[in-house]
Amino acid sequence: MSAASLVEQMKGGLDAPICLTWELTYACNLQCVHCLSSSGQRDERELTTAEAKAVLDELHDLQVFYINIGGGEPMVRRDFFELLEYSIDRGIGVKFSTNGAFIDAEKARRLAAMDYLDIQISLDGIDRATNDAVRGEGSYDMAIRAMDNLRDAGFGPFKISVVVTRHNVDQLDEFKALADHYGAQLRITRLRPSGRGADTWHELHPTNAQQRQIYNWLLAHGDNVLTGDSFFHLNALGDESLPGLNMCGAGRVVCLIDPIGDVYACPFVIHEEFRAGNVRNAGGFTEVWKRSDLFTELREPQSAGACASCGSFDACQGGCMAAKFFTGLPLDGPDPECVSGHADHDLALVGAGTAPRPAMDHSKPVRVSLSKRPVLT
C-alpha cells in the first residue's frame, strides 16, 4: 500500500486508535504556563482503579498495542504502578510523560525492570533559566535528576520531550546533544494554544522565521528525532516533506481519555465541542470510538475550505485543528502558523476574548504575598 493510500484509509478511521493518550490525573506538582490540560489540582471525579482497569480490558479487546499516559503528573496517582503493570500484563505497552519529580533511584530501578515501557522526561530549556521560566522553579534540576537515575538504573533509551517555543528554538542542537549524552532520543513537539497555552501562545509560539528554522533543522535531523507529527503544517515550505504522518488524526487514529473518563478527539482540543462521550456510559470506550456522532463526522471527507486554492494544501493539509479552534479561526481555514501567512489577516480580526476557551481549568489557586507577587499555593 502506498503512503497516500494509507493516509486516505486513516482519514476514514480505524477499528482502534493507534495513538491513544490517557491523562490519568489533573493533579500535578508543577504549573507549566503552556499546560495543554490546565492541570494542577486533582478532580474528585477521577476514574477509580477498577474503572481504569476496565478501560484497559476494553483496549486489550480492541487490540490497542500501546497507550500514551500523561496528566497532570501521572506518577502522582497512588495506583500508578498498579495500572502500569496491569496494562503491560494485558499486552498493552505504555509510554508515559513525566516531569521526573518522582523518579528517584528506587523507582528508576523498578521502571527499568519492566518490559514494553517507554518514558518521556519533559524539558523545555537546555538551561535552568529557559526551562524554569516555563515549567517552574526547580523543574530543570528535577528533570536532570530523573534522567541521571534512569541512566544509572540501566533503563535504556528514554525520551527527552521538548515543546518548542520562541525561547528555545536556538537550543535544538543542544537538546540533541543532551539526548545523545544520555543515550536517549529527542522528541520535539509543537506548542498549541490549548489549556493554559491559550493564554501564553501569542507570547511563546515560534515566529515565522523560527518556523522555517525548525523545518530546516528537522530536514537535517528528522530521521533521528521524533515529532509526534507535530509539524506537518511546515511541509508547505518546500518540496521535501518532514518524516511522519501528514494529516490531522483527531478522532480518526488518535483520541484522548481525560481523568474523569471523557473522550476527546485529540489531546489538544479539550472542549465540549470535541467531546465524543465518556467511558462510564453504556458501551464504554468502544462505543465512543466506533459509533460516536463526533468521530463519525470527523471521519467523513473534509473540505479544504479557504485553503482549497493554495498550492501547498496537499503538503500541509491545512494544519492543526486545535491550533485553529483555540485561536478563533475557522476549522476549514489556514493554520494560525501558516508559513505563507494566509492566516495573518483572520487572526488580526479575532477580537480579544472571542476565541473559545478550554473546557476546564484545574490550575492551582493563586494567593498574593505581602510583596504583591503571585505565589502558587
CSV table of N, CA and C in Angstrom, one decimal, residues 15-17 20-21 54-56 58-59 62 64 254-257 261-264 277-292 295 299:
chain,number,residue,atom,x,y,z
A,15,ASP,N,-10.3,0.7,13.2
A,15,ASP,CA,-11.1,0.0,14.2
A,15,ASP,C,-10.7,0.3,15.6
A,16,ALA,N,-9.4,0.7,15.8
A,16,ALA,CA,-9.0,1.1,17.1
A,16,ALA,C,-7.9,2.2,16.9
A,17,PRO,N,-7.8,3.1,17.9
A,17,PRO,CA,-6.8,4.2,17.8
A,17,PRO,C,-5.4,3.6,17.8
A,20,LEU,N,-3.4,6.5,21.4
A,20,LEU,CA,-4.4,6.9,22.4
A,20,LEU,C,-3.7,7.5,23.6
A,21,THR,N,-4.0,8.7,23.9
A,21,THR,CA,-3.5,9.4,25.0
A,21,THR,C,-4.4,9.4,26.2
A,54,ALA,N,-10.9,-1.5,33.9
A,54,ALA,CA,-12.0,-1.9,32.9
A,54,ALA,C,-11.7,-1.3,31.5
A,55,VAL,N,-11.2,0.0,31.5
A,55,VAL,CA,-10.9,0.6,30.2
A,55,VAL,C,-9.7,-0.2,29.6
A,56,LEU,N,-8.7,-0.5,30.4
A,56,LEU,CA,-7.6,-1.3,29.8
A,56,LEU,C,-8.1,-2.6,29.3
A,58,GLU,N,-10.9,-3.2,27.9
A,58,GLU,CA,-11.5,-2.8,26.6
A,58,GLU,C,-10.4,-2.6,25.5
A,59,LEU,N,-9.4,-1.9,25.9
A,59,LEU,CA,-8.3,-1.6,24.9
A,59,LEU,C,-7.6,-2.9,24.5
A,62,LEU,N,-9.8,-4.4,21.9
A,62,LEU,CA,-9.7,-3.7,20.7
A,62,LEU,C,-8.4,-3.9,20.0
A,64,VAL,N,-5.6,-2.6,21.0
A,64,VAL,CA,-4.7,-1.4,21.1
A,64,VAL,C,-3.4,-1.9,21.6
A,254,VAL,N,-6.3,9.0,16.4
A,254,VAL,CA,-5.9,9.4,17.8
A,254,VAL,C,-7.1,9.9,18.5
A,255,CYS,N,-7.0,9.9,19.9
A,255,CYS,CA,-8.0,10.4,20.7
A,255,CYS,C,-7.4,10.6,22.1
A,256,LEU,N,-8.2,11.2,23.0
A,256,LEU,CA,-7.8,11.4,24.4
A,256,LEU,C,-8.8,10.9,25.3
A,257,ILE,N,-8.4,10.2,26.4
A,257,ILE,CA,-9.3,9.9,27.5
A,257,ILE,C,-8.8,10.8,28.7
A,261,GLY,N,-12.8,10.4,32.5
A,261,GLY,CA,-13.3,9.4,31.5
A,261,GLY,C,-13.9,10.0,30.3
A,262,ASP,N,-13.9,11.4,30.1
A,262,ASP,CA,-14.4,12.0,28.9
A,262,ASP,C,-13.4,11.7,27.8
A,263,VAL,N,-14.0,11.4,26.6
A,263,VAL,CA,-13.2,11.1,25.4
A,263,VAL,C,-13.2,12.3,24.4
A,264,TYR,N,-12.1,12.8,24.1
A,264,TYR,CA,-12.0,13.9,23.2
A,264,TYR,C,-11.3,13.5,21.9
A,277,GLY,N,-17.9,11.5,24.1
A,277,GLY,CA,-18.6,10.7,25.0
A,277,GLY,C,-17.8,10.4,26.3
A,278,ASN,N,-18.2,9.4,27.1
A,278,ASN,CA,-17.5,9.1,28.3
A,278,ASN,C,-17.4,7.6,28.5
A,279,VAL,N,-16.3,7.1,29.0
A,279,VAL,CA,-16.1,5.7,29.1
A,279,VAL,C,-17.0,5.1,30.2
A,280,ARG,N,-17.6,5.9,31.0
A,280,ARG,CA,-18.5,5.4,32.1
A,280,ARG,C,-19.9,5.1,31.5
A,281,ASN,N,-20.2,5.6,30.3
A,281,ASN,CA,-21.5,5.4,29.7
A,281,ASN,C,-21.6,4.0,29.1
A,282,ALA,N,-22.8,3.6,28.8
A,282,ALA,CA,-23.1,2.3,28.2
A,282,ALA,C,-22.2,2.1,27.0
A,283,GLY,N,-21.6,0.9,27.0
A,283,GLY,CA,-20.7,0.6,25.8
A,283,GLY,C,-19.3,1.0,26.0
A,284,GLY,N,-19.1,1.8,27.0
A,284,GLY,CA,-17.7,2.2,27.4
A,284,GLY,C,-17.0,2.9,26.2
A,285,PHE,N,-15.6,2.8,26.3
A,285,PHE,CA,-14.8,3.5,25.3
A,285,PHE,C,-15.1,2.9,23.9
A,286,THR,N,-15.3,1.6,23.8
A,286,THR,CA,-15.6,1.0,22.5
A,286,THR,C,-16.7,1.7,21.7
A,287,GLU,N,-17.8,1.9,22.5
A,287,GLU,CA,-19.0,2.6,21.9
A,287,GLU,C,-18.6,4.0,21.4
A,288,VAL,N,-17.8,4.7,22.2
A,288,VAL,CA,-17.5,6.1,21.8
A,288,VAL,C,-16.6,6.0,20.5
A,289,TRP,N,-15.6,5.2,20.5
A,289,TRP,CA,-14.7,5.2,19.4
A,289,TRP,C,-15.3,4.7,18.1
A,290,LYS,N,-16.2,3.7,18.2
A,290,LYS,CA,-16.8,3.2,17.0
A,290,LYS,C,-18.0,3.8,16.5
A,291,ARG,N,-18.8,4.5,17.4
A,291,ARG,CA,-20.1,4.9,17.0
A,291,ARG,C,-20.5,6.3,17.4
A,292,SER,N,-19.6,7.1,18.0
A,292,SER,CA,-20.0,8.4,18.4
A,292,SER,C,-20.2,9.3,17.2
A,295,PHE,N,-17.0,11.4,16.1
A,295,PHE,CA,-15.9,10.7,15.4
A,295,PHE,C,-16.4,10.3,14.0
A,299,ARG,N,-14.6,11.5,10.5
A,299,ARG,CA,-14.1,10.5,9.5
A,299,ARG,C,-14.6,10.7,8.1
